[in-house]
């Protein structure tokens, strides 16, 4: 199993590690700083340097439960080789900011989330919601929360604790990762937002750019899509 360093430190930009396995799609490493596609957040891109050769990582995702760094050509690569990882930090940091803003949106609209997506300078959540909220109100509230400079904390609870508190699960379309006995939790401020999440987040809400505009689309009687543009 790859040790997923980004879970505890989302700010790692470079790291030395070793190839543990080669699959047709790319490389599996002992440790990684690359986030694999999931929960609406795209997988990381960047590069891997072996000796003096630099190879582009065109994506990161789980394949058969293994975290694979996707590369175009695996010819000549060997297991146990030392590699240096370089994350495309600007791209990832943009996703971290948008991702964290969606947690703030969850706190403004305390209803079940049915879907979501994180893009570059843009993010959206779909809510189980009948009437459209006022978009100017959402815009003002989210920018207020960004300005408050709340800290984001990573912690964990047991599977049992989550079973006993099912209201903690906000996103119906993304199941919290079970199996290890522990569920990763993300908390913003003392009581702004608290929910299971495996994604990457900023440390402080003030790192998020102000939301420039909010768009709300009707996606069905009980489904409203809220899009944040930065
Ligand atoms: Zn999250």
PDB file of C-alpha atoms and ligand atoms in Angstrom:
ATOM      1  CA  UNK A   1       0.000   0.000   0.000  1.00  0.00           C
ATOM      2  CA  UNK A   2       1.264   3.452  -0.920  1.00  0.00           C
ATOM      3  CA  UNK A   3       1.686   5.809   2.049  1.00  0.00           C
ATOM      4  CA  UNK A   4      -0.478   8.818   1.182  1.00  0.00           C
ATOM      5  CA  UNK A   5       1.464  11.751   2.626  1.00  0.00           C
ATOM      6  CA  UNK A   6      -0.981  14.370   1.259  1.00  0.00           C
ATOM      7  CA  UNK A   7      -3.612  13.142   3.737  1.00  0.00           C
ATOM      8  CA  UNK A   8      -1.764  14.737   6.658  1.00  0.00           C
ATOM      9  CA  UNK A   9       0.130  17.452   4.796  1.00  0.00           C
ATOM     10  CA  UNK A  10      -1.489  18.900   1.665  1.00  0.00           C
ATOM     11  CA  UNK A  11       1.384  21.363   1.197  1.00  0.00           C
ATOM     12  CA  UNK A  12       4.116  18.874   0.191  1.00  0.00           C
ATOM     13  CA  UNK A  13       5.391  19.856  -3.263  1.00  0.00           C
ATOM     14  CA  UNK A  14       8.413  17.535  -3.679  1.00  0.00           C
ATOM     15  CA  UNK A  15       9.317  14.158  -2.256  1.00  0.00           C
ATOM     16  CA  UNK A  16      11.884  11.369  -2.726  1.00  0.00           C
ATOM     17  CA  UNK A  17      10.605   7.812  -2.798  1.00  0.00           C
ATOM     18  CA  UNK A  18      10.948   4.420  -4.540  1.00  0.00           C
ATOM     19  CA  UNK A  19       9.020   2.605  -7.293  1.00  0.00           C
ATOM     20  CA  UNK A  20       7.164  -0.295  -5.679  1.00  0.00           C
ATOM     21  CA  UNK A  21       5.363  -1.619  -8.766  1.00  0.00           C
ATOM     22  CA  UNK A  22       4.981  -0.902 -12.480  1.00  0.00           C
ATOM     23  CA  UNK A  23       1.577  -1.387 -14.132  1.00  0.00           C
ATOM     24  CA  UNK A  24       0.628  -0.709 -17.798  1.00  0.00           C
ATOM     25  CA  UNK A  25      -0.846   2.699 -16.887  1.00  0.00           C
ATOM     26  CA  UNK A  26       2.097   3.922 -14.809  1.00  0.00           C
ATOM     27  CA  UNK A  27       3.883   3.725 -11.488  1.00  0.00           C
ATOM     28  CA  UNK A  28       2.996   2.760  -7.947  1.00  0.00           C
ATOM     29  CA  UNK A  29       5.304   4.283  -5.354  1.00  0.00           C
ATOM     30  CA  UNK A  30       6.169   3.538  -1.714  1.00  0.00           C
ATOM     31  CA  UNK A  31       4.974   7.013  -0.725  1.00  0.00           C
ATOM     32  CA  UNK A  32       3.261   9.804  -2.592  1.00  0.00           C
ATOM     33  CA  UNK A  33       2.294  13.469  -2.391  1.00  0.00           C
ATOM     34  CA  UNK A  34      -0.056  13.126  -5.416  1.00  0.00           C
ATOM     35  CA  UNK A  35      -3.809  13.155  -4.761  1.00  0.00           C
ATOM     36  CA  UNK A  36      -5.755  10.527  -6.762  1.00  0.00           C
ATOM     37  CA  UNK A  37      -8.958  11.583  -8.529  1.00  0.00           C
ATOM     38  CA  UNK A  38     -11.926  11.223  -6.203  1.00  0.00           C
ATOM     39  CA  UNK A  39     -14.727  12.987  -4.396  1.00  0.00           C
ATOM     40  CA  UNK A  40     -15.136  15.420  -7.296  1.00  0.00           C
ATOM     41  CA  UNK A  41     -11.486  16.537  -7.117  1.00  0.00           C
ATOM     42  CA  UNK A  42      -9.261  15.838 -10.152  1.00  0.00           C
ATOM     43  CA  UNK A  43      -6.142  13.708  -9.720  1.00  0.00           C
ATOM     44  CA  UNK A  44      -2.807  15.487  -9.458  1.00  0.00           C
ATOM     45  CA  UNK A  45      -0.354  16.116 -12.275  1.00  0.00           C
ATOM     46  CA  UNK A  46       3.368  16.843 -12.135  1.00  0.00           C
ATOM     47  CA  UNK A  47       6.565  14.983 -12.874  1.00  0.00           C
ATOM     48  CA  UNK A  48       8.834  12.206 -11.661  1.00  0.00           C
ATOM     49  CA  UNK A  49      12.612  12.471 -11.992  1.00  0.00           C
ATOM     50  CA  UNK A  50      14.710   9.299 -12.227  1.00  0.00           C
ATOM     51  CA  UNK A  51      18.477   9.922 -12.431  1.00  0.00           C
ATOM     52  CA  UNK A  52      18.415  12.937 -14.742  1.00  0.00           C
ATOM     53  CA  UNK A  53      15.368  11.920 -16.740  1.00  0.00           C
ATOM     54  CA  UNK A  54      12.097  13.725 -16.059  1.00  0.00           C
ATOM     55  CA  UNK A  55       8.796  11.998 -16.884  1.00  0.00           C
ATOM     56  CA  UNK A  56       5.437  13.762 -16.903  1.00  0.00           C
ATOM     57  CA  UNK A  57       2.699  12.458 -14.628  1.00  0.00           C
ATOM     58  CA  UNK A  58      -0.478  13.125 -16.616  1.00  0.00           C
ATOM     59  CA  UNK A  59      -2.863  12.153 -13.831  1.00  0.00           C
ATOM     60  CA  UNK A  60      -3.247  10.170 -10.632  1.00  0.00           C
ATOM     61  CA  UNK A  61      -5.989   7.698  -9.857  1.00  0.00           C
ATOM     62  CA  UNK A  62      -6.832   4.430  -8.160  1.00  0.00           C
ATOM     63  CA  UNK A  63      -6.746   1.386 -10.439  1.00  0.00           C
ATOM     64  CA  UNK A  64      -7.707  -1.904  -8.744  1.00  0.00           C
ATOM     65  CA  UNK A  65      -7.315  -0.197  -5.347  1.00  0.00           C
ATOM     66  CA  UNK A  66      -3.761   0.867  -6.149  1.00  0.00           C
ATOM     67  CA  UNK A  67      -2.734   4.517  -6.348  1.00  0.00           C
ATOM     68  CA  UNK A  68      -1.273   4.856  -9.862  1.00  0.00           C
ATOM     69  CA  UNK A  69       0.778   7.795 -11.183  1.00  0.00           C
ATOM     70  CA  UNK A  70      -0.252   7.797 -14.843  1.00  0.00           C
ATOM     71  CA  UNK A  71       2.610   8.105 -17.333  1.00  0.00           C
ATOM     72  CA  UNK A  72       2.694   7.699 -21.092  1.00  0.00           C
ATOM     73  CA  UNK A  73       5.587   5.270 -21.438  1.00  0.00           C
ATOM     74  CA  UNK A  74       6.777   2.801 -18.801  1.00  0.00           C
ATOM     75  CA  UNK A  75       9.558   1.324 -20.996  1.00  0.00           C
ATOM     76  CA  UNK A  76      12.898   1.011 -19.208  1.00  0.00           C
ATOM     77  CA  UNK A  77      11.554   1.759 -15.729  1.00  0.00           C
ATOM     78  CA  UNK A  78      12.396  -0.662 -12.925  1.00  0.00           C
ATOM     79  CA  UNK A  79      10.964  -1.602  -9.562  1.00  0.00           C
ATOM     80  CA  UNK A  80      12.962  -0.315  -6.538  1.00  0.00           C
ATOM     81  CA  UNK A  81      14.383   2.639  -8.518  1.00  0.00           C
ATOM     82  CA  UNK A  82      14.741   5.900  -6.600  1.00  0.00           C
ATOM     83  CA  UNK A  83      12.528   8.714  -7.865  1.00  0.00           C
ATOM     84  CA  UNK A  84      11.873  12.347  -7.048  1.00  0.00           C
ATOM     85  CA  UNK A  85       8.285  13.584  -7.223  1.00  0.00           C
ATOM     86  CA  UNK A  86       7.439  17.138  -8.257  1.00  0.00           C
ATOM     87  CA  UNK A  87       3.817  18.176  -7.895  1.00  0.00           C
ATOM     88  CA  UNK A  88       2.203  20.699 -10.257  1.00  0.00           C
ATOM     89  CA  UNK A  89       1.582  22.873  -7.240  1.00  0.00           C
ATOM     90  CA  UNK A  90      -0.273  25.806  -8.840  1.00  0.00           C
ATOM     91  CA  UNK A  91      -2.888  23.448 -10.242  1.00  0.00           C
ATOM     92  CA  UNK A  92      -3.316  21.512  -6.966  1.00  0.00           C
ATOM     93  CA  UNK A  93      -3.397  24.676  -4.816  1.00  0.00           C
ATOM     94  CA  UNK A  94      -6.187  26.039  -6.994  1.00  0.00           C
ATOM     95  CA  UNK A  95      -8.168  22.821  -6.357  1.00  0.00           C
ATOM     96  CA  UNK A  96      -7.425  22.976  -2.603  1.00  0.00           C
ATOM     97  CA  UNK A  97      -8.893  26.481  -2.428  1.00  0.00           C
ATOM     98  CA  UNK A  98     -12.006  25.582  -4.440  1.00  0.00           C
ATOM     99  CA  UNK A  99     -12.459  22.337  -2.483  1.00  0.00           C
ATOM    100  CA  UNK A 100     -12.311  24.124   0.875  1.00  0.00           C
ATOM    101  CA  UNK A 101     -14.803  26.739  -0.342  1.00  0.00           C
ATOM    102  CA  UNK A 102     -17.305  23.936  -1.023  1.00  0.00           C
ATOM    103  CA  UNK A 103     -17.128  22.983   2.672  1.00  0.00           C
ATOM    104  CA  UNK A 104     -18.065  26.599   3.449  1.00  0.00           C
ATOM    105  CA  UNK A 105     -20.964  26.324   1.014  1.00  0.00           C
ATOM    106  CA  UNK A 106     -22.112  23.208   2.935  1.00  0.00           C
ATOM    107  CA  UNK A 107     -22.244  25.255   6.122  1.00  0.00           C
ATOM    108  CA  UNK A 108     -24.378  27.943   4.451  1.00  0.00           C
ATOM    109  CA  UNK A 109     -26.821  25.395   3.023  1.00  0.00           C
ATOM    110  CA  UNK A 110     -27.217  22.667   5.666  1.00  0.00           C
ATOM    111  CA  UNK A 111     -28.950  20.148   3.410  1.00  0.00           C
ATOM    112  CA  UNK A 112     -27.853  16.841   1.837  1.00  0.00           C
ATOM    113  CA  UNK A 113     -25.369  17.151  -1.041  1.00  0.00           C
ATOM    114  CA  UNK A 114     -26.135  14.923  -4.017  1.00  0.00           C
ATOM    115  CA  UNK A 115     -23.123  15.684  -6.190  1.00  0.00           C
ATOM    116  CA  UNK A 116     -20.229  18.023  -6.759  1.00  0.00           C
ATOM    117  CA  UNK A 117     -17.240  18.926  -8.836  1.00  0.00           C
ATOM    118  CA  UNK A 118     -14.003  20.864  -8.349  1.00  0.00           C
ATOM    119  CA  UNK A 119     -12.434  22.723 -11.245  1.00  0.00           C
ATOM    120  CA  UNK A 120      -9.813  25.388 -11.810  1.00  0.00           C
ATOM    121  CA  UNK A 121     -11.287  28.563 -10.306  1.00  0.00           C
ATOM    122  CA  UNK A 122     -14.742  27.022 -10.252  1.00  0.00           C
ATOM    123  CA  UNK A 123     -16.626  24.574  -8.044  1.00  0.00           C
ATOM    124  CA  UNK A 124     -20.163  23.308  -7.655  1.00  0.00           C
ATOM    125  CA  UNK A 125     -22.372  21.328  -5.321  1.00  0.00           C
ATOM    126  CA  UNK A 126     -25.832  19.903  -5.972  1.00  0.00           C
ATOM    127  CA  UNK A 127     -28.226  20.087  -3.024  1.00  0.00           C
ATOM    128  CA  UNK A 128     -31.387  18.216  -2.165  1.00  0.00           C
ATOM    129  CA  UNK A 129     -33.254  21.512  -2.119  1.00  0.00           C
ATOM    130  CA  UNK A 130     -36.662  22.582  -3.414  1.00  0.00           C
ATOM    131  CA  UNK A 131     -36.469  26.376  -3.702  1.00  0.00           C
ATOM    132  CA  UNK A 132     -33.521  28.339  -5.076  1.00  0.00           C
ATOM    133  CA  UNK A 133     -31.595  30.263  -2.406  1.00  0.00           C
ATOM    134  CA  UNK A 134     -30.772  33.932  -3.026  1.00  0.00           C
ATOM    135  CA  UNK A 135     -27.476  33.950  -4.908  1.00  0.00           C
ATOM    136  CA  UNK A 136     -26.342  37.359  -3.602  1.00  0.00           C
ATOM    137  CA  UNK A 137     -26.915  36.111  -0.056  1.00  0.00           C
ATOM    138  CA  UNK A 138     -24.848  32.978  -0.724  1.00  0.00           C
ATOM    139  CA  UNK A 139     -22.096  35.123  -2.280  1.00  0.00           C
ATOM    140  CA  UNK A 140     -21.933  37.515   0.684  1.00  0.00           C
ATOM    141  CA  UNK A 141     -22.037  34.755   3.299  1.00  0.00           C
ATOM    142  CA  UNK A 142     -19.282  32.707   1.690  1.00  0.00           C
ATOM    143  CA  UNK A 143     -16.968  35.702   1.284  1.00  0.00           C
ATOM    144  CA  UNK A 144     -17.616  36.614   4.936  1.00  0.00           C
ATOM    145  CA  UNK A 145     -16.541  33.108   6.011  1.00  0.00           C
ATOM    146  CA  UNK A 146     -13.428  33.336   3.791  1.00  0.00           C
ATOM    147  CA  UNK A 147     -12.499  36.673   5.443  1.00  0.00           C
ATOM    148  CA  UNK A 148     -12.996  35.290   8.977  1.00  0.00           C
ATOM    149  CA  UNK A 149      -9.752  33.328   8.522  1.00  0.00           C
ATOM    150  CA  UNK A 150     -10.962  30.091  10.123  1.00  0.00           C
ATOM    151  CA  UNK A 151      -8.473  27.240  10.558  1.00  0.00           C
ATOM    152  CA  UNK A 152      -9.049  23.864   8.926  1.00  0.00           C
ATOM    153  CA  UNK A 153      -8.317  20.810  11.099  1.00  0.00           C
ATOM    154  CA  UNK A 154      -7.791  17.157  10.149  1.00  0.00           C
ATOM    155  CA  UNK A 155      -8.893  14.488  12.614  1.00  0.00           C
ATOM    156  CA  UNK A 156     -10.504  11.063  12.560  1.00  0.00           C
ATOM    157  CA  UNK A 157     -13.381   9.122  14.068  1.00  0.00           C
ATOM    158  CA  UNK A 158     -14.069   5.389  14.132  1.00  0.00           C
ATOM    159  CA  UNK A 159     -16.490   3.648  11.759  1.00  0.00           C
ATOM    160  CA  UNK A 160     -18.691   3.019  14.814  1.00  0.00           C
ATOM    161  CA  UNK A 161     -18.777   6.712  15.743  1.00  0.00           C
ATOM    162  CA  UNK A 162     -19.831   7.570  12.207  1.00  0.00           C
ATOM    163  CA  UNK A 163     -22.556   4.896  12.281  1.00  0.00           C
ATOM    164  CA  UNK A 164     -23.859   6.472  15.487  1.00  0.00           C
ATOM    165  CA  UNK A 165     -23.811   9.983  13.954  1.00  0.00           C
ATOM    166  CA  UNK A 166     -25.029   9.505  10.357  1.00  0.00           C
ATOM    167  CA  UNK A 167     -25.872  13.221  10.091  1.00  0.00           C
ATOM    168  CA  UNK A 168     -22.119  13.909   9.771  1.00  0.00           C
ATOM    169  CA  UNK A 169     -22.195  12.553   6.201  1.00  0.00           C
ATOM    170  CA  UNK A 170     -23.109  15.513   4.006  1.00  0.00           C
ATOM    171  CA  UNK A 171     -22.361  14.180   0.550  1.00  0.00           C
ATOM    172  CA  UNK A 172     -24.670  11.324  -0.365  1.00  0.00           C
ATOM    173  CA  UNK A 173     -22.844  10.609  -3.641  1.00  0.00           C
ATOM    174  CA  UNK A 174     -19.414  10.086  -2.036  1.00  0.00           C
ATOM    175  CA  UNK A 175     -19.161   7.323   0.546  1.00  0.00           C
ATOM    176  CA  UNK A 176     -16.655   7.949   3.335  1.00  0.00           C
ATOM    177  CA  UNK A 177     -13.675   5.586   2.959  1.00  0.00           C
ATOM    178  CA  UNK A 178     -14.219   2.660   5.317  1.00  0.00           C
ATOM    179  CA  UNK A 179     -12.158  -0.417   5.983  1.00  0.00           C
ATOM    180  CA  UNK A 180      -9.253   0.941   8.007  1.00  0.00           C
ATOM    181  CA  UNK A 181     -11.525   1.415  11.031  1.00  0.00           C
ATOM    182  CA  UNK A 182     -10.828   5.154  10.992  1.00  0.00           C
ATOM    183  CA  UNK A 183     -12.620   7.825   8.959  1.00  0.00           C
ATOM    184  CA  UNK A 184     -10.813  11.051   8.118  1.00  0.00           C
ATOM    185  CA  UNK A 185     -12.723  14.125   9.286  1.00  0.00           C
ATOM    186  CA  UNK A 186     -12.325  17.748   8.227  1.00  0.00           C
ATOM    187  CA  UNK A 187     -13.349  20.540  10.590  1.00  0.00           C
ATOM    188  CA  UNK A 188     -13.487  24.276   9.814  1.00  0.00           C
ATOM    189  CA  UNK A 189     -13.337  26.658  12.775  1.00  0.00           C
ATOM    190  CA  UNK A 190     -15.072  25.460  15.937  1.00  0.00           C
ATOM    191  CA  UNK A 191     -18.431  24.743  14.357  1.00  0.00           C
ATOM    192  CA  UNK A 192     -18.506  25.966  10.750  1.00  0.00           C
ATOM    193  CA  UNK A 193     -18.278  22.550   9.103  1.00  0.00           C
ATOM    194  CA  UNK A 194     -17.426  19.021  10.265  1.00  0.00           C
ATOM    195  CA  UNK A 195     -17.697  16.080   7.854  1.00  0.00           C
ATOM    196  CA  UNK A 196     -15.838  13.051   6.508  1.00  0.00           C
ATOM    197  CA  UNK A 197     -13.615  13.981   3.554  1.00  0.00           C
ATOM    198  CA  UNK A 198     -10.535  12.495   1.933  1.00  0.00           C
ATOM    199  CA  UNK A 199      -9.617  15.519  -0.204  1.00  0.00           C
ATOM    200  CA  UNK A 200      -6.962  18.226   0.070  1.00  0.00           C
ATOM    201  CA  UNK A 201      -7.746  21.514   1.831  1.00  0.00           C
ATOM    202  CA  UNK A 202      -6.011  24.790   2.651  1.00  0.00           C
ATOM    203  CA  UNK A 203      -4.946  25.505   6.267  1.00  0.00           C
ATOM    204  CA  UNK A 204      -6.820  28.823   6.598  1.00  0.00           C
ATOM    205  CA  UNK A 205      -9.971  30.077   4.892  1.00  0.00           C
ATOM    206  CA  UNK A 206      -8.241  33.392   4.133  1.00  0.00           C
ATOM    207  CA  UNK A 207      -6.105  31.542   1.547  1.00  0.00           C
ATOM    208  CA  UNK A 208      -9.226  31.114  -0.602  1.00  0.00           C
ATOM    209  CA  UNK A 209      -9.803  33.815  -3.211  1.00  0.00           C
ATOM    210  CA  UNK A 210     -13.066  35.727  -2.945  1.00  0.00           C
ATOM    211  CA  UNK A 211     -15.976  34.222  -4.829  1.00  0.00           C
ATOM    212  CA  UNK A 212     -16.732  36.569  -7.743  1.00  0.00           C
ATOM    213  CA  UNK A 213     -20.146  35.220  -8.650  1.00  0.00           C
ATOM    214  CA  UNK A 214     -22.670  32.545  -7.721  1.00  0.00           C
ATOM    215  CA  UNK A 215     -24.881  30.806 -10.241  1.00  0.00           C
ATOM    216  CA  UNK A 216     -27.836  28.620  -9.283  1.00  0.00           C
ATOM    217  CA  UNK A 217     -29.348  26.126 -11.701  1.00  0.00           C
ATOM    218  CA  UNK A 218     -32.528  24.100 -11.412  1.00  0.00           C
ATOM    219  CA  UNK A 219     -31.662  20.409 -11.853  1.00  0.00           C
ATOM    220  CA  UNK A 220     -35.035  18.979 -10.852  1.00  0.00           C
ATOM    221  CA  UNK A 221     -37.779  19.582  -8.303  1.00  0.00           C
ATOM    222  CA  UNK A 222     -35.555  18.634  -5.370  1.00  0.00           C
ATOM    223  CA  UNK A 223     -32.176  19.355  -6.897  1.00  0.00           C
ATOM    224  CA  UNK A 224     -30.463  22.743  -7.156  1.00  0.00           C
ATOM    225  CA  UNK A 225     -26.928  23.216  -8.457  1.00  0.00           C
ATOM    226  CA  UNK A 226     -24.875  26.006  -6.869  1.00  0.00           C
ATOM    227  CA  UNK A 227     -21.810  27.066  -8.849  1.00  0.00           C
ATOM    228  CA  UNK A 228     -19.072  29.254  -7.349  1.00  0.00           C
ATOM    229  CA  UNK A 229     -16.861  31.240  -9.726  1.00  0.00           C
ATOM    230  CA  UNK A 230     -13.565  32.685  -8.460  1.00  0.00           C
TER     231      UNK A 230
HETATM  232 ZN1  LIG B   1     -13.041  18.184   1.718  1.00  0.00          ZN
END
